[in-house]
Amino acid sequence: MEYKWIDNFIDGLIDVYGTKDIYELYDSLEISIRKLPKCNILLQGNEAFYNRNFLNKEVVFIRDDLNMEYEKFILCHELGHAIIHTNIITSAFSRNLLNLNKLEKQANYFALKLMDLNMDEIAFEGFTIEQIANSFNLPVKCLKLLLDSKNQNI
């Protein structure tokens, strides 16, 4: 897994806009955030999704019942799709041709790096990965990706 190129995107984003704050980045990039009830048909059972051309605007639709930290992670994840997957068309036809798992891993990595989580190994000594993920309000699979990247010095 070589994601240094994603690190370069994040560094450039922070240099250009002078912030890591996800809400400020969305404002600067003119990407709208629209909160919806989790039962809304647009979400199709997901927590959020990014649409590049919704009424000629970029928008992220996100559930309105997520806690603040998890909402930030999801918004960072969707921003990752917006920035690093600019040539991807997410139609029903193209979904069959894409390696969606790879794209999701890249967006998760983008989110975790942008959030710049500080994990004090001493403070979490003896904790299970599930407990650590819960303390950061992250899915376990995302935390594993972060730990793998640190172990491989990606």
mmCIF file with all atom_site columns, C-alpha atoms in Angstrom:
data_model
loop_
_atom_site.group_PDB
_atom_site.id
_atom_site.type_symbol
_atom_site.label_atom_id
_atom_site.label_alt_id
_atom_site.label_comp_id
_atom_site.label_asym_id
_atom_site.label_entity_id
_atom_site.label_seq_id
_atom_site.pdbx_PDB_ins_code
_atom_site.Cartn_x
_atom_site.Cartn_y
_atom_site.Cartn_z
_atom_site.occupancy
_atom_site.B_iso_or_equiv
_atom_site.pdbx_formal_charge
_atom_site.auth_seq_id
_atom_site.auth_comp_id
_atom_site.auth_asym_id
_atom_site.auth_atom_id
_atom_site.pdbx_PDB_model_num
ATOM 1   C CA . MET A 1 1   ? 0.000   0.000  0.000   1.00 0.00 ? 1   MET A CA 1
ATOM 2   C CA . GLU A 1 2   ? 1.766   3.141  -1.176  1.00 0.00 ? 2   GLU A CA 1
ATOM 3   C CA . TYR A 1 3   ? -0.160  6.290  -0.285  1.00 0.00 ? 3   TYR A CA 1
ATOM 4   C CA . LYS A 1 4   ? 2.559   8.966  -0.231  1.00 0.00 ? 4   LYS A CA 1
ATOM 5   C CA . TRP A 1 5   ? 0.757   10.618 -3.145  1.00 0.00 ? 5   TRP A CA 1
ATOM 6   C CA . ILE A 1 6   ? -2.272  11.115 -0.883  1.00 0.00 ? 6   ILE A CA 1
ATOM 7   C CA . ASP A 1 7   ? -0.028  12.735 1.729   1.00 0.00 ? 7   ASP A CA 1
ATOM 8   C CA . ASN A 1 8   ? 1.068   15.180 -0.992  1.00 0.00 ? 8   ASN A CA 1
ATOM 9   C CA . PHE A 1 9   ? -2.558  16.074 -1.759  1.00 0.00 ? 9   PHE A CA 1
ATOM 10  C CA . ILE A 1 10  ? -3.207  16.730 1.928   1.00 0.00 ? 10  ILE A CA 1
ATOM 11  C CA . ASP A 1 11  ? -0.057  18.836 2.335   1.00 0.00 ? 11  ASP A CA 1
ATOM 12  C CA . GLY A 1 12  ? -1.020  20.900 -0.715  1.00 0.00 ? 12  GLY A CA 1
ATOM 13  C CA . LEU A 1 13  ? -4.569  21.357 0.541   1.00 0.00 ? 13  LEU A CA 1
ATOM 14  C CA . ILE A 1 14  ? -3.352  22.611 3.913   1.00 0.00 ? 14  ILE A CA 1
ATOM 15  C CA . ASP A 1 15  ? -0.756  24.889 2.265   1.00 0.00 ? 15  ASP A CA 1
ATOM 16  C CA . VAL A 1 16  ? -3.297  26.456 -0.096  1.00 0.00 ? 16  VAL A CA 1
ATOM 17  C CA . TYR A 1 17  ? -6.139  26.928 2.381   1.00 0.00 ? 17  TYR A CA 1
ATOM 18  C CA . GLY A 1 18  ? -4.146  27.313 5.596   1.00 0.00 ? 18  GLY A CA 1
ATOM 19  C CA . THR A 1 19  ? -6.325  24.968 7.624   1.00 0.00 ? 19  THR A CA 1
ATOM 20  C CA . LYS A 1 20  ? -7.072  21.349 8.456   1.00 0.00 ? 20  LYS A CA 1
ATOM 21  C CA . ASP A 1 21  ? -10.538 22.210 9.741   1.00 0.00 ? 21  ASP A CA 1
ATOM 22  C CA . ILE A 1 22  ? -12.923 20.155 7.648   1.00 0.00 ? 22  ILE A CA 1
ATOM 23  C CA . TYR A 1 23  ? -15.744 22.699 7.724   1.00 0.00 ? 23  TYR A CA 1
ATOM 24  C CA . GLU A 1 24  ? -13.419 25.513 6.638   1.00 0.00 ? 24  GLU A CA 1
ATOM 25  C CA . LEU A 1 25  ? -12.089 23.331 3.820   1.00 0.00 ? 25  LEU A CA 1
ATOM 26  C CA . TYR A 1 26  ? -15.621 22.590 2.602   1.00 0.00 ? 26  TYR A CA 1
ATOM 27  C CA . ASP A 1 27  ? -16.393 26.330 2.643   1.00 0.00 ? 27  ASP A CA 1
ATOM 28  C CA . SER A 1 28  ? -13.182 27.202 0.804   1.00 0.00 ? 28  SER A CA 1
ATOM 29  C CA . LEU A 1 29  ? -13.761 24.513 -1.810  1.00 0.00 ? 29  LEU A CA 1
ATOM 30  C CA . GLU A 1 30  ? -17.429 25.512 -2.126  1.00 0.00 ? 30  GLU A CA 1
ATOM 31  C CA . ILE A 1 31  ? -18.678 22.012 -1.404  1.00 0.00 ? 31  ILE A CA 1
ATOM 32  C CA . SER A 1 32  ? -22.055 22.048 0.316   1.00 0.00 ? 32  SER A CA 1
ATOM 33  C CA . ILE A 1 33  ? -22.932 19.820 3.242   1.00 0.00 ? 33  ILE A CA 1
ATOM 34  C CA . ARG A 1 34  ? -26.561 18.705 3.409   1.00 0.00 ? 34  ARG A CA 1
ATOM 35  C CA . LYS A 1 35  ? -27.717 16.800 6.464   1.00 0.00 ? 35  LYS A CA 1
ATOM 36  C CA . LEU A 1 36  ? -30.478 14.266 5.945   1.00 0.00 ? 36  LEU A CA 1
ATOM 37  C CA . PRO A 1 37  ? -32.394 11.846 8.164   1.00 0.00 ? 37  PRO A CA 1
ATOM 38  C CA . LYS A 1 38  ? -30.795 8.392  7.974   1.00 0.00 ? 38  LYS A CA 1
ATOM 39  C CA . CYS A 1 39  ? -33.953 7.005  6.351   1.00 0.00 ? 39  CYS A CA 1
ATOM 40  C CA . ASN A 1 40  ? -33.703 9.444  3.415   1.00 0.00 ? 40  ASN A CA 1
ATOM 41  C CA . ILE A 1 41  ? -33.659 7.578  0.111   1.00 0.00 ? 41  ILE A CA 1
ATOM 42  C CA . LEU A 1 42  ? -30.691 9.606  -1.174  1.00 0.00 ? 42  LEU A CA 1
ATOM 43  C CA . LEU A 1 43  ? -28.433 8.017  1.431   1.00 0.00 ? 43  LEU A CA 1
ATOM 44  C CA . GLN A 1 44  ? -29.387 4.479  0.366   1.00 0.00 ? 44  GLN A CA 1
ATOM 45  C CA . GLY A 1 45  ? -28.558 3.210  3.859   1.00 0.00 ? 45  GLY A CA 1
ATOM 46  C CA . ASN A 1 46  ? -25.097 4.827  3.875   1.00 0.00 ? 46  ASN A CA 1
ATOM 47  C CA . GLU A 1 47  ? -23.774 7.428  6.283   1.00 0.00 ? 47  GLU A CA 1
ATOM 48  C CA . ALA A 1 48  ? -22.962 9.878  3.486   1.00 0.00 ? 48  ALA A CA 1
ATOM 49  C CA . PHE A 1 49  ? -22.122 10.270 -0.156  1.00 0.00 ? 49  PHE A CA 1
ATOM 50  C CA . TYR A 1 50  ? -20.417 12.829 -2.348  1.00 0.00 ? 50  TYR A CA 1
ATOM 51  C CA . ASN A 1 51  ? -22.021 14.087 -5.542  1.00 0.00 ? 51  ASN A CA 1
ATOM 52  C CA . ARG A 1 52  ? -19.870 16.073 -7.955  1.00 0.00 ? 52  ARG A CA 1
ATOM 53  C CA . ASN A 1 53  ? -22.755 17.570 -9.929  1.00 0.00 ? 53  ASN A CA 1
ATOM 54  C CA . PHE A 1 54  ? -25.963 18.017 -7.943  1.00 0.00 ? 54  PHE A CA 1
ATOM 55  C CA . LEU A 1 55  ? -27.792 20.951 -9.533  1.00 0.00 ? 55  LEU A CA 1
ATOM 56  C CA . ASN A 1 56  ? -24.395 22.147 -10.869 1.00 0.00 ? 56  ASN A CA 1
ATOM 57  C CA . LYS A 1 57  ? -22.811 22.106 -7.400  1.00 0.00 ? 57  LYS A CA 1
ATOM 58  C CA . GLU A 1 58  ? -20.641 19.761 -5.389  1.00 0.00 ? 58  GLU A CA 1
ATOM 59  C CA . VAL A 1 59  ? -22.435 18.436 -2.333  1.00 0.00 ? 59  VAL A CA 1
ATOM 60  C CA . VAL A 1 60  ? -22.015 15.866 0.407   1.00 0.00 ? 60  VAL A CA 1
ATOM 61  C CA . PHE A 1 61  ? -25.190 14.371 1.781   1.00 0.00 ? 61  PHE A CA 1
ATOM 62  C CA . ILE A 1 62  ? -24.646 13.131 5.326   1.00 0.00 ? 62  ILE A CA 1
ATOM 63  C CA . ARG A 1 63  ? -26.806 11.634 8.042   1.00 0.00 ? 63  ARG A CA 1
ATOM 64  C CA . ASP A 1 64  ? -28.016 14.149 10.595  1.00 0.00 ? 64  ASP A CA 1
ATOM 65  C CA . ASP A 1 65  ? -27.663 11.802 13.586  1.00 0.00 ? 65  ASP A CA 1
ATOM 66  C CA . LEU A 1 66  ? -23.884 11.211 13.653  1.00 0.00 ? 66  LEU A CA 1
ATOM 67  C CA . ASN A 1 67  ? -21.844 12.372 16.633  1.00 0.00 ? 67  ASN A CA 1
ATOM 68  C CA . MET A 1 68  ? -19.538 15.302 15.887  1.00 0.00 ? 68  MET A CA 1
ATOM 69  C CA . GLU A 1 69  ? -16.247 13.365 15.754  1.00 0.00 ? 69  GLU A CA 1
ATOM 70  C CA . TYR A 1 70  ? -17.617 10.660 13.491  1.00 0.00 ? 70  TYR A CA 1
ATOM 71  C CA . GLU A 1 71  ? -19.248 13.307 11.299  1.00 0.00 ? 71  GLU A CA 1
ATOM 72  C CA . LYS A 1 72  ? -15.839 14.961 10.875  1.00 0.00 ? 72  LYS A CA 1
ATOM 73  C CA . PHE A 1 73  ? -14.298 11.634 9.873   1.00 0.00 ? 73  PHE A CA 1
ATOM 74  C CA . ILE A 1 74  ? -17.065 10.979 7.337   1.00 0.00 ? 74  ILE A CA 1
ATOM 75  C CA . LEU A 1 75  ? -16.712 14.494 5.903   1.00 0.00 ? 75  LEU A CA 1
ATOM 76  C CA . CYS A 1 76  ? -12.934 14.014 5.593   1.00 0.00 ? 76  CYS A CA 1
ATOM 77  C CA . HIS A 1 77  ? -13.558 10.669 3.880   1.00 0.00 ? 77  HIS A CA 1
ATOM 78  C CA . GLU A 1 78  ? -15.961 12.221 1.368   1.00 0.00 ? 78  GLU A CA 1
ATOM 79  C CA . LEU A 1 79  ? -13.547 15.115 0.773   1.00 0.00 ? 79  LEU A CA 1
ATOM 80  C CA . GLY A 1 80  ? -10.959 12.462 -0.047  1.00 0.00 ? 80  GLY A CA 1
ATOM 81  C CA . HIS A 1 81  ? -13.236 11.145 -2.790  1.00 0.00 ? 81  HIS A CA 1
ATOM 82  C CA . ALA A 1 82  ? -13.805 14.709 -4.032  1.00 0.00 ? 82  ALA A CA 1
ATOM 83  C CA . ILE A 1 83  ? -10.093 15.486 -4.256  1.00 0.00 ? 83  ILE A CA 1
ATOM 84  C CA . ILE A 1 84  ? -8.309  12.264 -5.120  1.00 0.00 ? 84  ILE A CA 1
ATOM 85  C CA . HIS A 1 85  ? -10.983 10.553 -7.224  1.00 0.00 ? 85  HIS A CA 1
ATOM 86  C CA . THR A 1 86  ? -11.825 13.398 -9.582  1.00 0.00 ? 86  THR A CA 1
ATOM 87  C CA . ASN A 1 87  ? -12.000 11.179 -12.655 1.00 0.00 ? 87  ASN A CA 1
ATOM 88  C CA . ILE A 1 88  ? -14.298 8.566  -11.143 1.00 0.00 ? 88  ILE A CA 1
ATOM 89  C CA . ILE A 1 89  ? -17.892 8.449  -12.348 1.00 0.00 ? 89  ILE A CA 1
ATOM 90  C CA . THR A 1 90  ? -20.105 6.707  -9.823  1.00 0.00 ? 90  THR A CA 1
ATOM 91  C CA . SER A 1 91  ? -22.890 5.401  -11.983 1.00 0.00 ? 91  SER A CA 1
ATOM 92  C CA . ALA A 1 92  ? -24.384 1.930  -11.642 1.00 0.00 ? 92  ALA A CA 1
ATOM 93  C CA . PHE A 1 93  ? -22.437 0.831  -14.738 1.00 0.00 ? 93  PHE A CA 1
ATOM 94  C CA . SER A 1 94  ? -19.067 2.132  -13.554 1.00 0.00 ? 94  SER A CA 1
ATOM 95  C CA . ARG A 1 95  ? -19.481 0.616  -10.066 1.00 0.00 ? 95  ARG A CA 1
ATOM 96  C CA . ASN A 1 96  ? -19.147 -2.802 -11.692 1.00 0.00 ? 96  ASN A CA 1
ATOM 97  C CA . LEU A 1 97  ? -15.820 -1.822 -13.286 1.00 0.00 ? 97  LEU A CA 1
ATOM 98  C CA . LEU A 1 98  ? -14.166 -0.122 -10.309 1.00 0.00 ? 98  LEU A CA 1
ATOM 99  C CA . ASN A 1 99  ? -12.205 -1.553 -7.429  1.00 0.00 ? 99  ASN A CA 1
ATOM 100 C CA . LEU A 1 100 ? -14.466 0.086  -4.840  1.00 0.00 ? 100 LEU A CA 1
ATOM 101 C CA . ASN A 1 101 ? -12.576 -1.450 -1.924  1.00 0.00 ? 101 ASN A CA 1
ATOM 102 C CA . LYS A 1 102 ? -9.380  0.254  -3.086  1.00 0.00 ? 102 LYS A CA 1
ATOM 103 C CA . LEU A 1 103 ? -11.145 3.615  -3.504  1.00 0.00 ? 103 LEU A CA 1
ATOM 104 C CA . GLU A 1 104 ? -12.692 3.337  -0.043  1.00 0.00 ? 104 GLU A CA 1
ATOM 105 C CA . LYS A 1 105 ? -9.315  2.506  1.525   1.00 0.00 ? 105 LYS A CA 1
ATOM 106 C CA . GLN A 1 106 ? -7.776  5.531  -0.165  1.00 0.00 ? 106 GLN A CA 1
ATOM 107 C CA . ALA A 1 107 ? -10.583 7.801  1.082   1.00 0.00 ? 107 ALA A CA 1
ATOM 108 C CA . ASN A 1 108 ? -10.259 6.368  4.598   1.00 0.00 ? 108 ASN A CA 1
ATOM 109 C CA . TYR A 1 109 ? -6.511  6.942  4.537   1.00 0.00 ? 109 TYR A CA 1
ATOM 110 C CA . PHE A 1 110 ? -7.074  10.508 3.327   1.00 0.00 ? 110 PHE A CA 1
ATOM 111 C CA . ALA A 1 111 ? -9.533  11.110 6.179   1.00 0.00 ? 111 ALA A CA 1
ATOM 112 C CA . LEU A 1 112 ? -7.277  9.694  8.867   1.00 0.00 ? 112 LEU A CA 1
ATOM 113 C CA . LYS A 1 113 ? -4.252  11.657 7.678   1.00 0.00 ? 113 LYS A CA 1
ATOM 114 C CA . LEU A 1 114 ? -6.214  14.905 7.374   1.00 0.00 ? 114 LEU A CA 1
ATOM 115 C CA . MET A 1 115 ? -7.608  14.429 10.886  1.00 0.00 ? 115 MET A CA 1
ATOM 116 C CA . ASP A 1 116 ? -4.035  13.856 12.119  1.00 0.00 ? 116 ASP A CA 1
ATOM 117 C CA . LEU A 1 117 ? -5.057  11.598 14.994  1.00 0.00 ? 117 LEU A CA 1
ATOM 118 C CA . ASN A 1 118 ? -2.545  11.468 17.803  1.00 0.00 ? 118 ASN A CA 1
ATOM 119 C CA . MET A 1 119 ? -2.440  8.030  19.325  1.00 0.00 ? 119 MET A CA 1
ATOM 120 C CA . ASP A 1 120 ? -0.444  7.922  22.533  1.00 0.00 ? 120 ASP A CA 1
ATOM 121 C CA . GLU A 1 121 ? 0.716   4.313  22.644  1.00 0.00 ? 121 GLU A CA 1
ATOM 122 C CA . ILE A 1 122 ? 1.309   4.475  26.385  1.00 0.00 ? 122 ILE A CA 1
ATOM 123 C CA . ALA A 1 123 ? -2.175  5.832  27.111  1.00 0.00 ? 123 ALA A CA 1
ATOM 124 C CA . PHE A 1 124 ? -3.748  3.017  25.064  1.00 0.00 ? 124 PHE A CA 1
ATOM 125 C CA . GLU A 1 125 ? -1.530  0.213  26.377  1.00 0.00 ? 125 GLU A CA 1
ATOM 126 C CA . GLY A 1 126 ? -3.645  -2.847 27.080  1.00 0.00 ? 126 GLY A CA 1
ATOM 127 C CA . PHE A 1 127 ? -6.634  -1.568 25.069  1.00 0.00 ? 127 PHE A CA 1
ATOM 128 C CA . THR A 1 128 ? -8.139  -3.667 22.312  1.00 0.00 ? 128 THR A CA 1
ATOM 129 C CA . ILE A 1 129 ? -8.334  -2.196 18.828  1.00 0.00 ? 129 ILE A CA 1
ATOM 130 C CA . GLU A 1 130 ? -12.112 -2.014 19.266  1.00 0.00 ? 130 GLU A CA 1
ATOM 131 C CA . GLN A 1 131 ? -11.721 0.065  22.445  1.00 0.00 ? 131 GLN A CA 1
ATOM 132 C CA . ILE A 1 132 ? -9.257  2.410  20.777  1.00 0.00 ? 132 ILE A CA 1
ATOM 133 C CA . ALA A 1 133 ? -11.490 2.816  17.719  1.00 0.00 ? 133 ALA A CA 1
ATOM 134 C CA . ASN A 1 134 ? -14.436 3.534  19.995  1.00 0.00 ? 134 ASN A CA 1
ATOM 135 C CA . SER A 1 135 ? -12.479 6.224  21.850  1.00 0.00 ? 135 SER A CA 1
ATOM 136 C CA . PHE A 1 136 ? -11.853 8.007  18.518  1.00 0.00 ? 136 PHE A CA 1
ATOM 137 C CA . ASN A 1 137 ? -15.389 7.294  17.227  1.00 0.00 ? 137 ASN A CA 1
ATOM 138 C CA . LEU A 1 138 ? -13.935 5.474  14.224  1.00 0.00 ? 138 LEU A CA 1
ATOM 139 C CA . PRO A 1 139 ? -14.767 2.175  12.575  1.00 0.00 ? 139 PRO A CA 1
ATOM 140 C CA . VAL A 1 140 ? -12.301 -0.567 13.521  1.00 0.00 ? 140 VAL A CA 1
ATOM 141 C CA . LYS A 1 141 ? -11.359 -1.152 9.857   1.00 0.00 ? 141 LYS A CA 1
ATOM 142 C CA . CYS A 1 142 ? -10.270 2.495  9.543   1.00 0.00 ? 142 CYS A CA 1
ATOM 143 C CA . LEU A 1 143 ? -8.138  2.373  12.663  1.00 0.00 ? 143 LEU A CA 1
ATOM 144 C CA . LYS A 1 144 ? -6.482  -0.821 11.380  1.00 0.00 ? 144 LYS A CA 1
ATOM 145 C CA . LEU A 1 145 ? -5.639  1.027  8.150   1.00 0.00 ? 145 LEU A CA 1
ATOM 146 C CA . LEU A 1 146 ? -4.028  3.840  10.151  1.00 0.00 ? 146 LEU A CA 1
ATOM 147 C CA . LEU A 1 147 ? -2.036  1.396  12.272  1.00 0.00 ? 147 LEU A CA 1
ATOM 148 C CA . ASP A 1 148 ? -0.927  -0.520 9.175   1.00 0.00 ? 148 ASP A CA 1
ATOM 149 C CA . SER A 1 149 ? 0.244   2.690  7.545   1.00 0.00 ? 149 SER A CA 1
ATOM 150 C CA . LYS A 1 150 ? 2.296   3.620  10.617  1.00 0.00 ? 150 LYS A CA 1
ATOM 151 C CA . ASN A 1 151 ? 3.839   0.155  10.764  1.00 0.00 ? 151 ASN A CA 1
ATOM 152 C CA . GLN A 1 152 ? 4.730   0.283  7.051   1.00 0.00 ? 152 GLN A CA 1
ATOM 153 C CA . ASN A 1 153 ? 5.796   3.945  7.162   1.00 0.00 ? 153 ASN A CA 1
ATOM 154 C CA . ILE A 1 154 ? 3.523   4.778  4.250   1.00 0.00 ? 154 ILE A CA 1
#
